[in-house]
Coordinates of C-alpha atoms in Angstrom, one line a residue:
M1 CA -3.2 37.9 -30.3
T2 CA -3.1 40.9 -26.8
R3 CA -0.5 40.9 -24.6
S4 CA -2.5 38.7 -21.2
S5 CA -3.4 36.2 -24.0
L6 CA 0.8 36.0 -25.7
S7 CA 1.7 36.1 -21.4
R8 CA -0.6 33.4 -20.6
Y9 CA 1.5 31.5 -23.2
L10 CA 4.8 32.2 -22.7
P11 CA 4.7 33.4 -18.5
I12 CA 8.2 34.2 -19.1
L13 CA 6.6 38.0 -20.3
D14 CA 4.2 38.3 -17.7
W15 CA 7.7 37.6 -14.9
G16 CA 10.1 39.0 -17.2
R17 CA 8.8 42.6 -17.0
R18 CA 9.1 42.9 -13.5
Y19 CA 12.7 42.0 -13.0
D20 CA 15.4 43.7 -10.8
R21 CA 18.6 43.5 -8.9
A22 CA 17.3 41.8 -6.0
T23 CA 15.4 39.2 -8.1
F24 CA 19.0 38.0 -9.8
T25 CA 20.8 37.8 -6.9
G26 CA 18.0 35.6 -5.0
D27 CA 18.1 33.5 -8.4
M28 CA 21.4 33.5 -8.7
V29 CA 21.8 32.3 -4.9
A30 CA 19.4 29.9 -6.0
A31 CA 21.3 28.2 -9.1
V32 CA 24.7 27.7 -7.9
I33 CA 22.8 25.5 -4.9
V34 CA 21.3 23.0 -7.0
T35 CA 23.5 23.3 -10.0
V36 CA 25.8 21.5 -6.8
M37 CA 23.1 19.5 -5.9
L38 CA 22.5 18.0 -9.1
I39 CA 25.2 17.3 -10.7
P40 CA 25.3 14.0 -8.9
Q41 CA 21.9 13.6 -9.0
S42 CA 22.0 14.1 -12.8
L43 CA 24.9 11.2 -13.5
A44 CA 22.9 9.3 -10.4
Y45 CA 19.9 9.1 -12.9
A46 CA 21.6 8.1 -15.8
L47 CA 23.2 5.2 -13.7
L48 CA 19.6 4.3 -12.7
A49 CA 18.2 4.8 -16.0
G50 CA 20.8 2.7 -18.0
M51 CA 21.7 5.7 -19.7
P52 CA 25.4 6.7 -20.0
P53 CA 26.6 9.5 -16.7
E54 CA 26.6 12.2 -19.9
A55 CA 23.2 11.8 -20.2
G56 CA 22.0 12.9 -16.6
I57 CA 23.3 16.1 -17.2
Y58 CA 22.1 17.2 -20.7
A59 CA 18.8 16.3 -19.4
S60 CA 19.5 18.4 -17.1
I61 CA 20.1 22.0 -19.7
A62 CA 18.2 21.9 -22.3
P63 CA 14.8 20.7 -20.3
I64 CA 15.5 24.0 -17.7
V65 CA 16.2 26.5 -20.0
L66 CA 12.9 25.1 -21.8
Y67 CA 10.8 24.9 -18.8
A68 CA 11.4 28.5 -17.8
I69 CA 10.2 30.0 -20.7
F70 CA 6.6 27.8 -20.9
G71 CA 6.4 26.7 -16.8
T72 CA 5.0 28.9 -14.2
S73 CA 5.6 27.6 -11.3
R74 CA 8.2 30.1 -9.8
A75 CA 10.9 27.5 -7.9
L76 CA 10.3 23.9 -9.6
A77 CA 13.2 22.6 -10.8
V78 CA 12.4 20.3 -13.5
G79 CA 15.7 17.2 -14.5
P80 CA 15.4 13.5 -14.6
V81 CA 13.6 11.3 -11.2
A82 CA 14.3 8.9 -9.2
V83 CA 10.8 6.7 -10.2
V84 CA 10.2 8.7 -14.2
S85 CA 14.4 7.0 -14.7
L86 CA 13.0 3.9 -13.1
M87 CA 10.5 3.8 -15.6
T88 CA 12.3 4.6 -18.3
A89 CA 15.4 1.8 -17.5
A90 CA 12.1 -0.8 -17.7
A91 CA 10.0 0.7 -21.2
V92 CA 14.1 1.2 -23.0
G93 CA 15.6 -2.2 -20.8
N94 CA 11.6 -4.2 -23.0
V95 CA 12.5 -3.2 -26.2
A96 CA 17.2 -2.4 -26.3
D97 CA 20.2 -3.6 -24.2
S98 CA 20.9 -1.3 -21.5
G99 CA 24.8 0.2 -23.1
T100 CA 23.9 -0.2 -27.1
A101 CA 23.1 3.2 -29.0
G102 CA 19.4 1.0 -29.7
Y103 CA 19.3 1.8 -25.7
V104 CA 19.4 5.2 -26.2
V105 CA 17.3 6.1 -29.2
A106 CA 14.7 4.9 -27.8
A107 CA 15.5 6.0 -24.7
L108 CA 15.0 9.8 -26.6
T109 CA 12.3 8.8 -28.4
L110 CA 10.5 7.8 -24.8
A111 CA 10.7 11.1 -24.5
F112 CA 9.8 12.6 -27.7
L113 CA 6.8 10.4 -27.4
S114 CA 6.0 11.8 -23.7
G115 CA 6.6 15.2 -24.1
V116 CA 4.0 15.3 -27.7
M117 CA 2.0 13.9 -25.0
L118 CA 1.9 16.4 -22.5
L119 CA 1.8 19.4 -24.8
A120 CA -1.4 17.5 -26.6
L121 CA -3.0 17.2 -23.5
G122 CA -1.9 20.9 -22.2
V123 CA -3.2 22.6 -25.6
F124 CA -6.6 20.9 -25.0
R125 CA -6.6 21.7 -21.3
L126 CA -7.1 17.7 -20.0
G127 CA -4.7 18.7 -16.7
F128 CA -8.0 17.2 -15.0
L129 CA -7.4 13.5 -16.2
A130 CA -4.3 13.5 -13.6
N131 CA -7.1 13.5 -11.0
F132 CA -8.1 10.6 -11.7
L133 CA -5.1 8.6 -9.9
S134 CA -6.0 9.2 -6.6
H135 CA -3.2 10.7 -3.7
P136 CA -3.1 7.5 -2.2
V137 CA -1.9 5.3 -4.8
I138 CA -0.2 7.7 -5.9
A139 CA 1.7 6.9 -2.0
G140 CA 1.6 3.5 -3.1
F141 CA 3.1 3.2 -6.4
I142 CA 6.0 5.9 -4.8
T143 CA 6.5 3.3 -2.1
A144 CA 7.3 1.2 -4.3
S145 CA 8.6 2.2 -6.6
G146 CA 11.2 3.5 -3.9
I147 CA 12.2 -0.5 -3.1
L148 CA 12.7 -1.5 -6.3
I149 CA 14.9 1.5 -6.9
A150 CA 16.3 0.7 -3.7
A151 CA 17.1 -3.3 -4.5
S152 CA 17.9 -2.3 -8.4
Q153 CA 21.0 -0.4 -6.7
L154 CA 22.0 -3.4 -4.7
R155 CA 24.2 -4.5 -8.0
H156 CA 26.8 -1.7 -8.0
I157 CA 27.3 -2.3 -4.0
L158 CA 28.3 -5.3 -3.7
G159 CA 30.0 -4.6 -7.3
I160 CA 27.4 -7.7 -8.8
D161 CA 26.3 -8.3 -11.9
A162 CA 22.2 -8.5 -11.0
Q163 CA 19.1 -7.7 -13.6
G164 CA 15.5 -7.7 -13.6
H165 CA 11.8 -4.8 -13.5
T166 CA 10.3 -6.3 -10.6
L167 CA 11.3 -7.5 -6.6
V168 CA 11.0 -11.4 -7.1
E169 CA 13.9 -11.5 -10.2
L170 CA 15.8 -8.4 -8.8
L171 CA 16.4 -10.0 -5.0
S172 CA 16.8 -13.3 -6.9
T173 CA 19.7 -12.6 -9.2
L174 CA 21.6 -10.4 -6.3
F175 CA 20.9 -14.0 -4.4
A176 CA 22.9 -16.1 -7.2
N177 CA 25.8 -13.7 -7.6
L178 CA 26.5 -13.2 -4.2
G179 CA 29.5 -15.3 -4.0
D180 CA 30.9 -12.3 -6.7
T181 CA 30.7 -9.6 -4.4
N182 CA 33.7 -7.9 -4.7
P183 CA 35.0 -6.5 -1.3
I184 CA 36.5 -3.0 -1.8
T185 CA 33.2 -1.9 -4.0
L186 CA 30.8 -3.0 -1.0
V187 CA 33.5 -1.1 1.4
I188 CA 32.6 1.9 -1.1
G189 CA 29.3 1.1 -0.6
V190 CA 28.5 0.7 2.6
L191 CA 30.6 3.9 3.0
A192 CA 29.3 6.1 0.5
T193 CA 26.0 4.9 2.0
G194 CA 26.2 5.6 5.5
F195 CA 28.2 8.5 5.2
L196 CA 25.3 9.8 3.0
F197 CA 22.3 9.6 5.4
W198 CA 24.7 10.8 8.4
V199 CA 24.6 14.1 6.3
R200 CA 20.8 13.8 5.7
R201 CA 20.6 14.5 9.9
G202 CA 23.7 15.4 11.3
L203 CA 25.8 17.0 8.8
K204 CA 23.8 20.2 9.7
P205 CA 24.0 20.4 13.1
A206 CA 27.5 19.4 13.1
L207 CA 28.8 23.0 11.0
R208 CA 25.9 24.9 13.6
R209 CA 28.3 23.7 16.9
L210 CA 31.7 24.9 14.2
G211 CA 29.9 28.1 15.0
L212 CA 28.6 28.5 10.6
G213 CA 25.3 30.3 10.4
P214 CA 21.7 28.4 9.6
T215 CA 22.4 29.6 6.2
L216 CA 26.3 28.3 5.2
A217 CA 25.3 25.3 7.7
D218 CA 22.6 23.8 5.0
I219 CA 24.1 25.3 2.2
G220 CA 27.4 22.6 3.6
A221 CA 24.9 19.9 4.0
K222 CA 23.1 19.7 0.8
T223 CA 27.4 19.7 0.0
G224 CA 26.9 16.1 1.0
P225 CA 27.0 13.9 -1.9
I226 CA 29.4 16.5 -3.4
L227 CA 31.6 15.2 -0.1
A228 CA 31.0 12.1 -0.6
I229 CA 31.9 11.7 -4.8
V230 CA 35.5 13.3 -4.4
A231 CA 36.9 11.9 -1.5
T232 CA 35.7 7.8 -3.3
T233 CA 37.1 9.2 -6.7
L234 CA 40.0 9.9 -5.1
A235 CA 40.6 7.0 -3.4
V236 CA 40.0 5.0 -6.4
W237 CA 42.7 6.9 -8.3
A238 CA 45.2 6.8 -5.5
F239 CA 45.4 3.3 -4.6
D240 CA 44.6 2.6 -8.3
L241 CA 41.1 0.3 -7.7
G242 CA 39.4 0.6 -11.2
A243 CA 42.0 -2.3 -11.5
R244 CA 41.0 -4.4 -8.5
G245 CA 37.7 -4.9 -9.9
V246 CA 35.8 -1.5 -8.8
A247 CA 33.7 -0.5 -11.2
I248 CA 34.2 3.3 -12.0
V249 CA 32.5 5.7 -15.1
G250 CA 35.2 5.8 -16.9
D251 CA 34.7 8.5 -20.3
V252 CA 33.3 11.1 -20.1
P253 CA 32.1 13.5 -23.5
Q254 CA 34.0 17.0 -22.9
G255 CA 31.3 19.3 -24.5
L256 CA 28.6 20.8 -25.1
P257 CA 24.6 18.9 -25.4
P258 CA 24.6 16.7 -29.2
L259 CA 22.2 17.4 -30.7
T260 CA 20.0 14.5 -31.7
L261 CA 17.2 13.2 -33.0
P262 CA 14.5 10.4 -31.9
S263 CA 13.4 7.1 -33.7
F264 CA 10.2 7.7 -36.2
S265 CA 9.7 4.3 -36.5
P266 CA 6.9 2.4 -36.3
A267 CA 7.6 -1.0 -34.9
L268 CA 9.8 1.5 -31.7
V269 CA 7.3 4.0 -31.7
S270 CA 3.9 2.3 -30.7
E271 CA 5.9 -0.5 -27.7
L272 CA 6.7 2.9 -26.3
L273 CA 3.6 4.4 -26.4
V274 CA 1.6 3.5 -23.1
P275 CA 4.9 3.5 -21.4
A276 CA 4.9 6.7 -22.5
L277 CA 1.8 7.7 -20.7
L278 CA 2.4 6.1 -17.5
I279 CA 5.6 8.2 -18.4
S280 CA 3.7 11.2 -18.7
I281 CA 0.6 11.3 -16.4
I282 CA 3.1 10.1 -12.6
G283 CA 5.2 13.1 -14.3
F284 CA 3.1 15.0 -14.2
V285 CA 0.7 14.0 -10.7
E286 CA 5.0 14.3 -9.1
S287 CA 5.5 17.6 -10.5
I288 CA 2.1 19.0 -9.9
S289 CA 2.4 18.2 -6.5
V290 CA 5.3 19.9 -5.9
A291 CA 4.6 23.1 -7.2
Q292 CA 1.7 24.5 -5.5
T293 CA 2.8 22.9 -2.9
L294 CA 5.6 25.1 -3.8
A295 CA 3.4 28.5 -4.6
A296 CA 1.2 27.7 -1.3
K297 CA 3.7 28.7 0.5
K298 CA 4.0 32.2 -1.4
R299 CA 0.2 32.4 -2.3
Q300 CA 1.2 31.9 -6.4
R301 CA -1.1 30.8 -8.6
I302 CA -0.2 27.2 -10.1
D303 CA -1.9 26.5 -13.8
P304 CA -1.8 23.4 -14.4
D305 CA -3.1 23.1 -18.1
Q306 CA 0.1 25.5 -19.0
E307 CA 2.6 23.5 -16.4
L308 CA 2.0 19.7 -19.4
I309 CA 3.0 22.4 -22.3
G310 CA 6.1 23.8 -20.0
L311 CA 6.7 19.6 -19.2
G312 CA 6.4 18.3 -22.3
A313 CA 8.3 22.1 -24.2
A314 CA 11.1 20.4 -21.4
N315 CA 10.9 16.3 -22.4
L316 CA 11.1 17.8 -26.2
G317 CA 13.7 19.4 -25.4
A318 CA 15.8 16.2 -23.5
A319 CA 14.7 13.7 -26.8
F320 CA 16.5 16.7 -29.5
T321 CA 19.7 17.3 -26.9
G322 CA 21.5 13.5 -25.5
G323 CA 18.5 13.0 -22.7
F324 CA 15.7 11.5 -21.6
P325 CA 12.2 11.7 -20.0
V326 CA 12.3 14.2 -17.2
T327 CA 9.5 16.4 -14.5
G328 CA 10.4 18.5 -11.8
G329 CA 11.7 16.7 -8.3
F330 CA 11.4 17.4 -4.8
S331 CA 13.6 17.3 -3.0
R332 CA 16.2 19.9 -5.7
S333 CA 12.8 22.2 -6.0
V334 CA 12.6 22.7 -2.1
V335 CA 16.0 23.3 -1.9
N336 CA 16.1 25.8 -4.8
S337 CA 12.9 27.7 -3.3
D338 CA 14.3 27.1 0.1
A339 CA 18.0 28.9 -1.1
G340 CA 15.6 31.9 -2.2
A341 CA 14.6 31.3 -5.8
E342 CA 11.8 34.3 -7.2
T343 CA 11.4 33.2 -10.5
P344 CA 12.0 30.3 -12.8
A345 CA 15.1 32.2 -14.1
A346 CA 16.8 30.1 -11.0
G347 CA 16.5 27.1 -13.9
A348 CA 18.3 28.7 -16.6
F349 CA 21.3 30.0 -14.3
T350 CA 21.4 26.2 -13.4
A351 CA 21.2 25.0 -16.2
V352 CA 24.3 27.7 -17.3
G353 CA 25.8 26.0 -14.0
L354 CA 25.6 22.7 -15.6
V355 CA 27.0 24.0 -19.0
L356 CA 30.1 24.5 -17.5
A357 CA 30.2 21.3 -15.3
A358 CA 29.8 19.6 -18.9
L359 CA 32.4 21.7 -20.5
F360 CA 34.7 21.3 -18.0
L361 CA 34.7 19.6 -14.8
T362 CA 33.4 15.5 -16.9
P363 CA 37.1 14.4 -17.1
L364 CA 37.5 14.5 -12.9
I365 CA 35.0 11.4 -12.9
F366 CA 36.7 9.4 -15.1
F367 CA 37.9 6.9 -11.9
L368 CA 34.2 8.2 -9.9
P369 CA 33.3 4.4 -8.5
K370 CA 29.2 3.4 -9.4
A371 CA 28.6 2.5 -5.8
T372 CA 28.9 5.7 -5.1
L373 CA 26.6 7.4 -7.3
A374 CA 23.8 3.8 -6.0
A375 CA 24.5 5.0 -2.4
T376 CA 23.3 8.6 -3.5
I377 CA 20.1 6.7 -5.9
I378 CA 19.8 4.6 -2.2
V379 CA 19.6 7.8 0.6
A380 CA 17.5 9.6 -2.5
V381 CA 15.1 7.5 -2.6
L382 CA 14.8 6.1 0.6
S383 CA 12.7 9.0 1.8
L384 CA 10.0 7.9 -1.0
V385 CA 9.2 5.1 1.1
D386 CA 6.2 5.3 3.5
F387 CA 4.2 2.5 4.6
S388 CA 2.3 4.5 7.5
V389 CA -0.2 5.2 4.6
L390 CA -1.1 1.3 4.4
K391 CA -2.0 2.0 8.3
R392 CA -3.6 5.9 7.9
A393 CA -5.8 4.1 4.3
W394 CA -6.7 0.8 6.7
A395 CA -8.0 3.8 9.3
F396 CA -10.0 5.7 6.9
S397 CA -11.1 4.2 4.0
R398 CA -11.0 0.3 3.2
A399 CA -11.1 1.1 -0.5
D400 CA -8.7 3.1 -0.2
F401 CA -6.1 0.7 1.9
A402 CA -7.7 -2.1 -1.0
A403 CA -6.5 0.1 -3.9
V404 CA -2.7 1.1 -1.9
S405 CA -2.5 -2.3 -1.7
V406 CA -3.4 -3.3 -5.3
T407 CA -1.2 -0.9 -6.5
I408 CA 2.4 -1.7 -4.0
A409 CA 2.1 -5.5 -4.8
L410 CA 1.4 -5.3 -7.7
T411 CA 5.1 -3.2 -8.6
L412 CA 7.0 -5.1 -6.8
L413 CA 5.4 -8.0 -8.0
F414 CA 5.4 -7.4 -11.7
G415 CA 7.0 -3.7 -12.4
V416 CA 6.5 -0.1 -12.3
E417 CA 4.2 -0.2 -15.8
A418 CA 1.4 -3.6 -13.7
G419 CA 1.9 -1.0 -11.3
V420 CA 0.6 2.1 -12.2
T421 CA -1.5 0.9 -14.5
A422 CA -3.1 -1.6 -11.5
G423 CA -3.0 2.4 -9.8
V424 CA -5.4 4.3 -12.4
V425 CA -8.1 1.5 -13.0
T426 CA -8.5 0.4 -8.8
S427 CA -8.9 4.4 -8.7
I428 CA -10.9 4.4 -11.2
L429 CA -12.7 1.6 -9.8
V430 CA -12.8 2.7 -6.2
H431 CA -14.5 5.6 -7.7
L432 CA -16.7 4.7 -9.1
Y433 CA -17.7 1.9 -6.5
K434 CA -18.6 4.4 -4.3
T435 CA -20.5 6.4 -6.2
S436 CA -22.6 3.8 -7.8
R437 CA -23.8 3.2 -3.6
P438 CA -24.4 6.8 -2.3
H439 CA -25.4 7.7 0.2
M440 CA -28.8 8.1 1.0
A441 CA -30.6 9.0 4.0
V442 CA -34.3 8.8 5.4
V443 CA -34.5 12.9 7.2
G444 CA -36.8 14.9 9.8
R445 CA -36.7 18.2 11.6
V446 CA -34.7 18.9 14.0
P447 CA -37.6 20.1 16.8
G448 CA -38.3 24.0 16.5
T449 CA -36.2 24.6 13.2
E450 CA -35.6 24.6 10.0
H451 CA -33.4 22.2 9.6
F452 CA -33.3 18.5 8.4
R453 CA -31.2 15.1 9.9
N454 CA -30.7 11.6 9.0
V455 CA -33.6 10.2 11.4
R456 CA -30.9 7.0 12.2
R457 CA -28.5 10.3 14.0
H458 CA -30.5 13.0 15.5
A459 CA -34.1 13.6 17.1
V460 CA -35.8 14.5 14.8
E461 CA -39.6 15.4 13.8
T462 CA -40.8 12.7 10.8
Q463 CA -44.8 11.9 9.4
P464 CA -46.1 9.2 8.8
H465 CA -47.6 9.7 5.4
V466 CA -44.5 11.6 3.7
L467 CA -40.5 9.9 3.0
S468 CA -37.7 12.4 3.3
L469 CA -35.0 11.4 1.2
R470 CA -32.1 13.0 0.8
V471 CA -29.4 12.2 -1.3
D472 CA -25.6 12.6 -0.7
E473 CA -24.2 12.6 -4.1
S474 CA -25.0 13.2 -7.8
L475 CA -27.5 10.8 -10.0
Y476 CA -25.7 9.6 -13.0
F477 CA -25.8 5.6 -14.9
P478 CA -23.9 3.4 -12.5
N479 CA -25.9 4.8 -9.2
A480 CA -29.4 5.2 -11.0
R481 CA -30.8 1.6 -9.9
F482 CA -29.4 2.0 -6.8
L483 CA -31.3 5.1 -5.9
E484 CA -34.8 3.2 -7.0
D485 CA -34.1 -0.5 -4.4
Q486 CA -33.2 2.0 -2.1
L487 CA -36.3 4.4 -2.2
S488 CA -38.4 0.9 -3.0
A489 CA -36.9 0.0 0.1
F490 CA -37.4 2.9 2.5
A491 CA -40.9 3.3 1.5
A492 CA -41.8 -0.2 2.6
D493 CA -41.3 0.8 5.5
K494 CA -44.4 3.3 5.6
P495 CA -47.3 1.3 5.0
D496 CA -49.6 4.8 5.5
L497 CA -47.3 6.8 2.2
T498 CA -49.0 8.9 0.4
D499 CA -45.9 11.4 -0.3
V500 CA -42.2 11.0 -1.3
V501 CA -40.1 14.0 -1.0
L502 CA -36.3 13.4 -2.7
M503 CA -34.0 15.6 -1.7
F504 CA -31.5 17.1 -4.0
P505 CA -28.8 19.9 -1.9
A506 CA -26.3 17.2 -2.8
V507 CA -26.5 17.0 -6.7
N508 CA -24.2 18.1 -9.4
E509 CA -25.6 16.3 -12.3
I510 CA -28.1 14.1 -14.2
D511 CA -27.5 12.2 -16.4
L512 CA -29.6 10.4 -19.0
S513 CA -30.0 7.0 -17.2
A514 CA -30.3 8.7 -13.8
L515 CA -33.0 10.9 -15.7
E516 CA -35.0 7.2 -17.0
S517 CA -34.7 5.9 -13.3
L518 CA -36.4 9.4 -11.7
E519 CA -39.4 9.0 -14.4
A520 CA -39.3 4.6 -14.1
I521 CA -39.5 5.9 -9.6
N522 CA -42.1 8.6 -10.4
T523 CA -44.8 5.6 -13.1
R524 CA -44.2 3.2 -9.8
L525 CA -45.5 5.8 -7.0
Q526 CA -48.1 6.8 -9.3
D527 CA -48.9 3.4 -9.8
A528 CA -49.3 2.3 -5.5
G529 CA -51.6 6.3 -5.5
I530 CA -47.8 7.7 -4.1
R531 CA -47.1 12.0 -5.6
L532 CA -42.9 12.4 -6.2
H533 CA -42.1 15.0 -5.1
L534 CA -38.3 17.3 -6.2
S535 CA -36.3 19.7 -3.3
E536 CA -33.7 21.6 -2.6
V537 CA -32.7 21.5 -6.7
K538 CA -29.6 23.3 -7.9
G539 CA -29.7 25.5 -11.2
P540 CA -28.0 23.8 -12.9
V541 CA -30.1 20.3 -12.8
M542 CA -32.4 21.7 -12.8
D543 CA -31.5 23.0 -16.7
R544 CA -31.3 19.7 -17.6
L545 CA -34.3 18.7 -16.2
K546 CA -36.6 21.8 -18.2
R547 CA -35.2 20.1 -21.0
S548 CA -37.0 17.1 -20.4
H549 CA -40.9 15.7 -20.0
F550 CA -40.4 14.7 -16.0
L551 CA -41.3 17.5 -15.4
D552 CA -44.6 17.5 -17.4
A553 CA -45.8 13.5 -15.9
L554 CA -44.1 14.8 -12.5
T555 CA -47.0 13.2 -10.3
G556 CA -46.0 15.9 -6.8
D557 CA -44.8 19.4 -6.9
I558 CA -41.2 21.0 -7.1
F559 CA -40.1 22.9 -3.6
L560 CA -37.3 25.0 -3.5
S561 CA -36.3 24.1 0.1
Q562 CA -37.2 20.9 2.4
H563 CA -39.5 23.3 4.9
D564 CA -41.3 24.6 2.2
A565 CA -42.4 20.9 1.3
V566 CA -43.0 19.7 4.6
C567 CA -45.2 22.6 5.3
A568 CA -46.9 22.1 2.3
L569 CA -47.7 17.5 2.7
A570 CA -48.1 18.3 6.9
R571 CA -52.2 16.8 7.9
P572 CA -52.9 18.9 11.8
E573 CA -55.3 16.0 12.2
Q574 CA -52.3 13.6 11.8
A575 CA -49.3 13.7 14.9
T576 CA -45.7 14.3 14.3
A577 CA -43.3 11.4 15.8
L578 CA -40.1 11.8 17.2
S579 CA -38.0 9.7 15.6
R580 CA -35.4 7.7 18.2
P581 CA -31.6 7.1 15.7
D582 CA -30.2 4.1 17.0
Q583 CA -26.7 5.7 15.7
P584 CA -24.3 7.9 18.2

């Protein structure tokens, strides 16, 4: 294997050869900032996933290092994220009780299955499959997930017990137990939430007014969650609030991530296969979106298939080191990029910082109230909630609006698995519906030019014996019959018709079903004494047609351009009609 091909599968060999002191400085600064941000996030997302707090840190060490070796993004920060953590809790909660050893093993198995699936997709270069989940559907799913996540954390803010994976279940159990609210926990949760919301908007300007420079003010703003954690932990410790019913993190093992093994039980694997696939798809779509956005800013290139391999390796690393499913996170990746990360080595340095935290800092979070972690999650996920996607979809496309609405409704009412499954299915159905009824236009020549436009939109020249029909979609089995029906309808309006020209400038593919429809059209027109012609056929489409008998049976000709076709079929003795468009 050559060095270039090896670098393709091990991107570290590419950027590693050019690593220098300036790059090291940028990566190190970014790593320090991201480490400070990642510690509270990791603990919070472990809580969201139903895992022990330390699992969040473990899931952020080996996965980051493995992604640095196999991933192609220079700024992507891999680790636990809100949506995937919620999906983990929903999936694992169906097979084991939270807080049990079986729950942890199921989470490890879920990470393992997700890693294997992502690796397989990457090796076989199947990253394009993620395109079947449209952006509006993803936006709808993330919005609904953000609401579910925030609702699921209200129990920690209130200090009560509430269960459920749907909005109805969560709200009903919250209201049922509202009388058990712990006032002290509520005060801590509300103050922490309010402070963190202020941090997002007000801390940086406040630091600037105190005289700090833009960089230091930005770093200070990123440490907001740390300040909330320190303040509330000290309050619980100083006033012994744990004895007054405030739920705390408690003992967190001190040390390096353990070596763990997922379960290979056929029964457990079969129950987690579908959730693992959904987590893989959602995680990859979220990660690749962030990676491509950040890469575009610096004119860098992302290889989606290699990203699958990098994320697959990261999830396998989580499975064998006490973690749970991970992917690239939006907020910390943006922070990583803005802080000056130049290479994936910034992630490796972040992992070192987290190792130090696991070795020396875990005793300090014994008194950390869970309400503060819940506040961290709520503030983070509410920024993901975006109902404006409904307004934009309604204005632009009713089909997309239906897809977004269905995804949001099913996610809230039936849970994340039902929501993302419905999103995938709806995306495919919307695509099939749109392509099954492709736009087709009768066209005529713009006077004095060789351009052809829709007769309903432009004043163009037409001839009564020629029907020029432009097909604006590839032809395949869902729309083959539609072409026949449309052509028959258009032809019925022209009693003097002798020639039909199908314009194919937008036809990139013709499958066997569409070929049979073209043959049927040719036969029917021939029986009616009408010739069928083609124009502006693309090379690959023509190559496909040449491998069939259609061209031998074609009653007309194939023209390089529509202008050539009209000139060849024109009858000088017939007057050219000027159409009157009925649309602006």
